[in-house]
Tab-separated table of C-alpha atoms in Angstrom:
chain	number	residue	atom	x	y	z
Z	1	MET	CA	113.652	108.989	109.460
Z	2	SER	CA	114.320	109.333	113.185
Z	3	ARG	CA	110.847	108.475	114.411
Z	4	VAL	CA	110.826	105.289	112.368
Z	5	ARG	CA	113.615	104.009	114.611
Z	6	LEU	CA	111.590	104.623	117.746
Z	7	PRO	CA	109.476	101.751	119.131
Z	8	LEU	CA	106.408	102.775	117.160
Z	9	ALA	CA	105.327	99.188	117.125
Z	10	ALA	CA	104.622	99.461	120.822
Z	11	LEU	CA	102.404	102.512	120.424
Z	12	SER	CA	98.881	101.650	121.567
Z	13	LEU	CA	96.006	103.149	119.600
Z	14	ALA	CA	92.438	103.439	120.894
Z	15	SER	CA	89.682	102.108	118.718
Z	16	VAL	CA	85.948	102.292	118.704
Z	17	SER	CA	82.829	100.625	117.336
Z	18	ALA	CA	82.303	99.643	113.756
Z	19	LEU	CA	79.899	97.631	111.649
Z	20	LEU	CA	79.903	94.129	110.380
Z	21	LEU	CA	78.078	92.858	107.314
Z	22	ALA	CA	78.567	89.963	104.979
Z	23	GLY	CA	76.735	87.607	102.738
Z	24	CYS	CA	76.538	84.507	100.513
Z	25	SER	CA	77.953	81.081	101.081
Z	26	GLN	CA	78.460	79.196	104.317
Z	27	SER	CA	82.095	78.875	105.223
Z	28	THR	CA	83.885	76.682	107.749
Z	29	ASP	CA	87.401	76.468	106.315
Z	30	ALA	CA	90.228	77.529	108.590
Z	31	SER	CA	93.196	79.514	107.372
Z	32	LYS	CA	96.247	77.440	106.555
Z	33	THR	CA	98.609	80.406	106.991
Z	34	SER	CA	101.657	79.279	108.961
Z	35	GLY	CA	102.090	81.088	112.240
Z	36	ASP	CA	98.533	82.402	112.226
Z	37	THR	CA	96.782	79.773	114.303
Z	38	ALA	CA	93.864	80.566	116.581
Z	39	ALA	CA	94.766	80.304	120.260
Z	40	PRO	CA	93.163	77.531	122.336
Z	41	ALA	CA	90.230	78.644	124.450
Z	42	ALA	CA	90.779	79.546	128.080
Z	43	ALA	CA	88.299	77.483	130.072
Z	44	ALA	CA	85.099	79.088	131.315
Z	45	THR	CA	84.589	78.924	135.089
Z	46	GLY	CA	81.132	80.442	135.610
Z	47	PRO	CA	77.634	79.112	134.857
Z	48	LYS	CA	76.214	79.944	131.450
Z	49	PRO	CA	73.407	82.525	131.386
Z	50	ALA	CA	70.391	82.306	129.095
Z	51	PRO	CA	70.182	81.763	126.193
Z	52	PHE	CA	73.471	79.793	126.354
Z	53	SER	CA	72.231	77.709	129.293
Z	54	LYS	CA	69.374	76.426	127.154
Z	55	GLY	CA	71.405	74.796	124.387
Z	56	THR	CA	72.891	75.829	121.052
Z	57	VAL	CA	72.556	79.488	120.110
Z	58	LYS	CA	72.174	80.385	116.416
Z	59	VAL	CA	74.189	83.376	115.140
Z	60	ALA	CA	74.717	84.577	111.565
Z	61	LEU	CA	77.878	86.318	110.381
Z	62	VAL	CA	77.105	88.399	107.286
Z	63	ARG	CA	80.247	89.620	105.527
Z	64	GLN	CA	80.681	92.128	102.730
Z	65	SER	CA	83.795	90.182	101.783
Z	66	GLY	CA	85.908	87.532	103.442
Z	67	ALA	CA	88.664	87.738	100.827
Z	68	GLY	CA	92.242	88.608	101.708
Z	69	ASP	CA	94.592	87.395	104.420
Z	70	TYR	CA	93.349	89.865	107.038
Z	71	PHE	CA	89.682	88.977	106.609
Z	72	GLU	CA	90.405	85.246	106.468
Z	73	GLN	CA	92.129	85.500	109.858
Z	74	TRP	CA	89.299	87.669	111.184
Z	75	GLY	CA	86.827	84.982	110.135
Z	76	ASN	CA	88.933	82.210	111.660
Z	77	GLY	CA	88.982	84.021	114.996
Z	78	ALA	CA	85.216	84.484	114.887
Z	79	LYS	CA	84.636	80.810	114.072
Z	80	ALA	CA	86.990	79.619	116.816
Z	81	GLN	CA	85.297	81.812	119.426
Z	82	ALA	CA	81.838	80.726	118.288
Z	83	LYS	CA	82.830	77.063	118.605
Z	84	ALA	CA	84.205	77.664	122.114
Z	85	LEU	CA	80.885	79.260	123.113
Z	86	GLY	CA	78.732	76.545	121.592
Z	87	ILE	CA	77.363	78.930	118.983
Z	88	ASP	CA	75.992	77.549	115.730
Z	89	LEU	CA	77.569	80.126	113.406
Z	90	THR	CA	76.344	80.454	109.827
Z	91	VAL	CA	78.734	82.528	107.714
Z	92	TYR	CA	77.639	84.441	104.615
Z	93	ASP	CA	80.179	86.034	102.258
Z	94	ALA	CA	78.881	88.440	99.601
Z	95	GLN	CA	82.296	88.512	97.889
Z	96	ALA	CA	82.165	92.316	97.571
Z	97	ASP	CA	78.720	92.222	95.909
Z	98	ASN	CA	76.740	94.850	97.821
Z	99	ALA	CA	73.357	93.780	96.502
Z	100	LYS	CA	74.110	90.203	97.502
Z	101	GLN	CA	75.073	91.325	100.990
Z	102	ALA	CA	71.619	92.828	101.436
Z	103	THR	CA	70.077	89.578	100.210
Z	104	ASP	CA	72.303	87.599	102.570
Z	105	LEU	CA	71.278	89.790	105.481
Z	106	SER	CA	67.632	89.191	104.620
Z	107	SER	CA	68.311	85.447	104.540
Z	108	ALA	CA	70.023	85.647	107.917
Z	109	ILE	CA	67.023	87.452	109.415
Z	110	ASN	CA	64.693	84.739	108.114
Z	111	SER	CA	66.987	81.893	109.214
Z	112	GLY	CA	65.961	82.073	112.854
Z	113	ALA	CA	69.302	83.488	114.010
Z	114	GLN	CA	69.124	85.002	117.482
Z	115	ALA	CA	71.876	87.457	116.616
Z	116	ILE	CA	73.470	88.764	113.431
Z	117	ILE	CA	77.005	90.075	113.076
Z	118	VAL	CA	77.431	92.409	110.099
Z	119	ASP	CA	81.030	92.710	108.879
Z	120	HIS	CA	81.547	95.785	106.687
Z	121	GLY	CA	79.176	96.942	103.975
Z	122	PHE	CA	77.610	100.078	102.547
Z	123	PRO	CA	74.938	101.701	104.764
Z	124	ALA	CA	72.737	102.544	101.785
Z	125	THR	CA	72.607	98.866	100.885
Z	126	ILE	CA	72.295	97.212	104.271
Z	127	GLN	CA	70.612	99.793	106.499
Z	128	PRO	CA	67.046	98.742	105.577
Z	129	GLU	CA	67.839	95.129	106.496
Z	130	ILE	CA	69.492	96.166	109.754
Z	131	ASP	CA	66.316	98.032	110.657
Z	132	LYS	CA	64.243	94.938	109.832
Z	133	ALA	CA	66.424	92.734	112.020
Z	134	VAL	CA	66.125	95.058	115.003
Z	135	LYS	CA	62.349	95.369	114.599
Z	136	LYS	CA	62.110	91.582	114.541
Z	137	GLY	CA	63.963	91.398	117.847
Z	138	VAL	CA	67.228	90.028	116.467
Z	139	LYS	CA	70.355	91.292	118.218
Z	140	VAL	CA	72.627	93.076	115.729
Z	141	VAL	CA	76.352	93.722	116.163
Z	142	VAL	CA	78.143	95.616	113.387
Z	143	TYR	CA	81.799	96.059	112.468
Z	144	ASP	CA	83.125	98.927	110.356
Z	145	VAL	CA	79.882	100.372	108.984
Z	146	GLU	CA	78.040	103.433	110.220
Z	147	THR	CA	74.469	102.987	111.449
Z	148	ALA	CA	72.167	105.150	113.543
Z	149	THR	CA	69.701	102.373	114.340
Z	150	LYS	CA	68.930	102.307	118.038
Z	151	GLY	CA	69.769	99.021	119.698
Z	152	VAL	CA	72.616	98.090	117.341
Z	153	VAL	CA	76.016	97.432	118.947
Z	154	SER	CA	78.941	98.892	116.981
Z	155	THR	CA	82.493	97.542	117.104
Z	156	ARG	CA	85.499	99.021	115.343
Z	157	GLN	CA	89.114	100.035	115.425
Z	158	ASN	CA	90.042	103.665	115.968
Z	159	ASP	CA	90.739	104.242	112.301
Z	160	ALA	CA	91.682	107.895	112.779
Z	161	SER	CA	94.388	107.042	115.318
Z	162	MET	CA	95.587	104.175	113.153
Z	163	ALA	CA	95.963	106.389	110.091
Z	164	GLN	CA	97.659	109.135	112.078
Z	165	ALA	CA	100.275	106.754	113.480
Z	166	VAL	CA	101.249	105.620	109.984
Z	167	LEU	CA	101.197	109.149	108.566
Z	168	ASP	CA	103.484	110.312	111.378
Z	169	VAL	CA	106.038	107.828	110.045
Z	170	MET	CA	105.383	108.946	106.469
Z	171	ALA	CA	105.957	112.564	107.431
Z	172	LYS	CA	109.400	111.701	108.782
Z	173	GLU	CA	110.259	109.529	105.808
Z	174	VAL	CA	109.236	111.767	102.902
Z	175	GLY	CA	109.385	115.219	104.556
Z	176	LYS	CA	107.339	118.311	103.808
Z	177	ASN	CA	106.167	119.431	100.360
Z	178	ALA	CA	106.822	115.999	98.871
Z	179	LYS	CA	105.092	114.599	95.823
Z	180	VAL	CA	102.937	111.673	96.966
Z	181	GLY	CA	100.354	109.213	95.757
Z	182	TYR	CA	97.159	107.956	97.381
Z	183	VAL	CA	95.339	104.637	96.979
Z	184	ASN	CA	91.927	104.484	98.644
Z	185	VAL	CA	88.206	103.914	98.054
Z	186	ALA	CA	85.261	105.980	99.285
Z	187	GLY	CA	82.155	104.523	100.883
Z	188	TYR	CA	83.643	102.217	103.513
Z	189	ALA	CA	83.398	103.604	107.052
Z	190	ALA	CA	86.931	102.648	108.072
Z	191	LEU	CA	88.496	103.953	104.856
Z	192	ASP	CA	86.473	107.165	105.012
Z	193	LYS	CA	87.789	107.834	108.529
Z	194	ARG	CA	91.330	107.159	107.390
Z	195	ASN	CA	90.740	109.463	104.425
Z	196	THR	CA	89.767	112.339	106.741
Z	197	VAL	CA	93.100	112.028	108.540
Z	198	TRP	CA	94.937	111.807	105.227
Z	199	ALA	CA	93.391	115.042	103.963
Z	200	LYS	CA	94.366	116.936	107.112
Z	201	GLU	CA	97.887	115.511	107.265
Z	202	ALA	CA	98.539	116.041	103.552
Z	203	ALA	CA	97.538	119.691	103.906
Z	204	ALA	CA	99.618	120.149	107.064
Z	205	GLN	CA	102.691	118.635	105.419
Z	206	GLY	CA	102.203	120.503	102.148
Z	207	TRP	CA	102.224	117.238	100.227
Z	208	LYS	CA	101.443	117.436	96.538
Z	209	GLN	CA	99.055	114.577	95.780
Z	210	GLN	CA	99.874	113.473	92.258
Z	211	PHE	CA	97.224	110.797	91.955
Z	212	LYS	CA	94.416	108.976	93.698
Z	213	VAL	CA	93.318	105.549	92.487
Z	214	GLY	CA	91.876	102.418	94.030
Z	215	LYS	CA	88.989	99.989	94.111
Z	216	VAL	CA	87.744	97.195	96.369
Z	217	THR	CA	86.871	93.889	94.705
Z	218	ASP	CA	87.005	90.221	95.614
Z	219	SER	CA	90.664	90.381	94.455
Z	220	THR	CA	91.574	93.843	95.684
Z	221	ALA	CA	95.361	93.464	95.761
Z	222	THR	CA	95.576	92.025	92.240
Z	223	ASP	CA	93.032	94.414	90.745
Z	224	ASN	CA	94.824	97.498	92.053
Z	225	VAL	CA	98.207	96.638	90.513
Z	226	PRO	CA	97.340	97.990	87.029
Z	227	LEU	CA	95.685	101.090	88.504
Z	228	VAL	CA	98.707	102.020	90.587
Z	229	SER	CA	101.129	101.009	87.825
Z	230	ALA	CA	99.407	103.375	85.403
Z	231	ALA	CA	99.505	106.176	87.976
Z	232	LEU	CA	103.216	105.580	88.617
Z	233	THR	CA	103.908	105.636	84.881
Z	234	GLN	CA	102.606	109.207	84.790
Z	235	HIS	CA	103.998	110.212	88.189
Z	236	SER	CA	107.203	108.288	88.766
Z	237	ASP	CA	108.567	111.189	90.816
Z	238	VAL	CA	106.412	110.497	93.886
Z	239	THR	CA	108.406	109.528	96.985
Z	240	GLY	CA	105.630	107.997	99.054
Z	241	VAL	CA	102.227	106.353	98.605
Z	242	PHE	CA	99.605	105.973	101.324
Z	243	ALA	CA	97.332	102.922	100.893
Z	244	PRO	CA	95.276	102.651	104.114
Z	245	TYR	CA	94.060	99.037	103.770
Z	246	ASP	CA	96.433	96.094	103.545
Z	247	GLU	CA	94.996	94.672	100.308
Z	248	LEU	CA	95.412	98.108	98.710
Z	249	ALA	CA	98.922	98.289	100.132
Z	250	LYS	CA	99.852	94.869	98.728
Z	251	GLY	CA	98.678	95.905	95.286
Z	252	THR	CA	100.634	99.147	95.604
Z	253	VAL	CA	103.800	97.286	96.595
Z	254	LEU	CA	103.534	95.047	93.545
Z	255	ALA	CA	103.007	98.042	91.275
Z	256	VAL	CA	106.025	99.869	92.724
Z	257	GLN	CA	108.151	96.766	92.232
Z	258	ASN	CA	106.846	96.194	88.712
Z	259	LYS	CA	107.859	99.734	87.824
Z	260	LYS	CA	111.257	99.130	89.526
Z	261	LEU	CA	110.714	102.117	91.814
Z	262	GLN	CA	111.227	100.350	95.153
Z	263	ASP	CA	114.397	102.330	95.841
Z	264	LYS	CA	112.569	105.624	95.272
Z	265	VAL	CA	108.947	105.113	96.375
Z	266	LYS	CA	107.978	104.108	99.920
Z	267	VAL	CA	104.602	102.534	100.718
Z	268	PHE	CA	102.634	103.239	103.893
Z	269	GLY	CA	99.714	100.924	104.623
Z	270	ALA	CA	97.240	99.958	107.341
Z	271	ASP	CA	96.141	96.652	108.934
Z	272	VAL	CA	98.419	93.698	109.587
Z	273	SER	CA	98.385	89.973	108.838
Z	274	GLY	CA	100.850	87.157	108.288
Z	275	ALA	CA	101.023	87.902	104.573
Z	276	ASP	CA	101.569	91.597	105.327
Z	277	ILE	CA	104.495	90.770	107.609
Z	278	GLN	CA	106.076	88.635	104.901
Z	279	ASN	CA	105.523	91.446	102.413
Z	280	MET	CA	107.025	94.140	104.635
Z	281	THR	CA	110.123	92.133	105.619
Z	282	ALA	CA	110.959	90.824	102.138
Z	283	ASP	CA	114.237	91.990	100.646
Z	284	GLY	CA	113.784	95.292	98.873
Z	285	SER	CA	110.205	95.771	100.053
Z	286	PRO	CA	109.041	99.394	99.766
Z	287	TRP	CA	106.366	98.867	102.491
Z	288	VAL	CA	107.870	100.627	105.503
Z	289	ALA	CA	105.018	101.137	107.986
Z	290	THR	CA	101.527	99.930	108.862
Z	291	ALA	CA	99.188	99.872	111.862
Z	292	GLY	CA	96.477	97.511	112.938
Z	293	THR	CA	94.963	94.981	115.270
Z	294	ASP	CA	95.336	91.215	115.428
Z	295	PRO	CA	92.531	90.234	113.022
Z	296	SER	CA	91.971	86.830	114.604
Z	297	ALA	CA	91.662	88.395	118.063
Z	298	VAL	CA	89.257	91.042	116.738
Z	299	GLY	CA	87.014	88.443	115.095
Z	300	ALA	CA	86.914	86.515	118.363
Z	301	ALA	CA	86.197	89.671	120.376
Z	302	VAL	CA	83.282	90.603	118.108
Z	303	VAL	CA	81.714	87.196	118.740
Z	304	ARG	CA	82.229	87.589	122.505
Z	305	THR	CA	80.608	91.020	122.279
Z	306	THR	CA	77.639	89.410	120.557
Z	307	ALA	CA	77.431	86.715	123.240
Z	308	LEU	CA	77.387	89.309	126.012
Z	309	GLU	CA	74.675	91.255	124.181
Z	310	LEU	CA	72.574	88.111	123.832
Z	311	ALA	CA	72.989	87.435	127.557
Z	312	GLY	CA	72.016	91.004	128.457
Z	313	GLN	CA	75.428	91.616	130.004
Z	314	LEU	CA	77.100	94.001	127.540
Z	315	ASN	CA	75.525	97.216	128.865
Z	316	LYS	CA	77.090	99.417	126.166
Z	317	THR	CA	76.442	100.285	122.540
Z	318	SER	CA	80.031	100.337	121.292
Z	319	VAL	CA	83.197	98.339	121.877
Z	320	GLU	CA	86.730	99.486	121.214
Z	321	PHE	CA	89.582	97.385	119.835
Z	322	PRO	CA	93.085	98.773	120.464
Z	323	ALA	CA	95.588	98.762	117.605
Z	324	VAL	CA	99.348	99.157	117.335
Z	325	ALA	CA	101.661	100.859	114.862
Z	326	ILE	CA	104.280	98.609	113.258
Z	327	THR	CA	107.336	99.526	111.206
Z	328	GLN	CA	109.421	97.508	108.806
Z	329	ASP	CA	112.459	98.251	110.976
Z	330	PHE	CA	110.762	96.768	114.049
Z	331	LEU	CA	109.781	93.578	112.223
Z	332	ARG	CA	113.269	93.070	110.824
Z	333	GLU	CA	115.090	93.885	114.055
Z	334	LYS	CA	112.921	91.436	116.015
Z	335	LYS	CA	113.093	88.852	113.206
Z	336	ILE	CA	109.307	88.622	113.157
Z	337	GLU	CA	107.967	86.385	110.391
Z	338	ASN	CA	104.335	85.722	111.341
Z	339	MET	CA	101.444	86.812	113.537
Z	340	ASP	CA	102.297	84.439	116.393
Z	341	GLN	CA	105.721	86.043	116.716
Z	342	LEU	CA	104.210	89.508	116.425
Z	343	ARG	CA	101.780	88.718	119.247
Z	344	GLU	CA	104.705	87.697	121.449
Z	345	ALA	CA	106.621	90.864	120.615
Z	346	LEU	CA	103.562	93.110	121.018
Z	347	PRO	CA	101.374	92.164	123.999
Z	348	ALA	CA	99.168	95.178	123.129
Z	349	LEU	CA	97.631	93.010	120.384
Z	350	ASN	CA	96.091	90.743	123.018
Z	351	LEU	CA	92.369	91.417	123.396
Z	352	SER	CA	91.735	88.847	126.127
Z	353	GLN	CA	90.298	91.503	128.457
Z	354	VAL	CA	87.868	92.891	125.877
Z	355	SER	CA	84.244	91.668	126.000
Z	356	THR	CA	84.707	88.742	128.339
Z	357	ALA	CA	83.111	87.089	131.373
Z	358	ASP	CA	83.788	84.069	133.582
Z	359	TRP	CA	81.283	81.963	131.606
Z	360	ILE	CA	83.020	82.652	128.280
Z	361	ALA	CA	85.737	80.305	127.024
Z	362	ASN	CA	88.063	82.964	125.646
Z	363	VAL	CA	90.143	82.294	122.506
Z	364	ALA	CA	91.809	85.735	122.408
Z	365	HIS	CA	95.558	85.599	121.824
């Protein structure tokens, strides 16, 4: 318990490149979540380089899924930054349909986009299209997918550090040799990295994993409730559950509450959003720790990274987004109710110095 009381929320975590992929319908709707507004752009002071000096620049954002509070905020940040830069951003959302994401990426390549941002996705599905885009001369920036294609810029959080920060809290909360549960899905780069840390930490702590369930859909939180509920029916003696993605964590929380185990089972998640904050601070919530970045700021930073790459000014193949660890205790003690308040309490969430230049109107919080 002791380490939970420490200012873990102020712990900065390094993060590295990851892949972006998406697909399907154009989207321009902004999130209506209270307290999760995109910051106004800081004015640019320098002259625009080519191709931005020559008029509107076309960029495609291809997403594996835009569903869920975190990804909605991520998309809002990307759209706000694109607007500030004068980018004509076409957004595709495959709604967790991997085959459709590949089709969407193909459509983006043929649309005349000068750059493509790929947000998540399975390498086996999207790698051939990434290769095609690069060969055609389209700049490609990816988030949270592994790719070995030369010329692709990768952006990502440091998922290993993020998972470790949360599991350090879990170790103090549940102790050694505890019976625990695990909710995760293989095949996603970020979740696979978090899984590697889980396996090592579980072995080091002597935890007895009683179950592993989980799936990612276009309604991940809702669709995981019955899976976790069934697992808890068979293993109601677990004292902690690690669900290293906030939609998985939300589904886990609902399952724990449905089984009336919130006084016995603690949930440890990853990522943070306005809905996550509300979930963690609610009376009787079993969700005691998470870690993540400001999704809106990350979405904006990925677009700025793309702009720098288009202008020939990035000069690197990967970009890192720092994250912070956040506990339920910290949120309650600081009376934090939304992302705007969290940003004020945790300046480490501000990515204003990541992927920027004097000609970029910066919307980072």
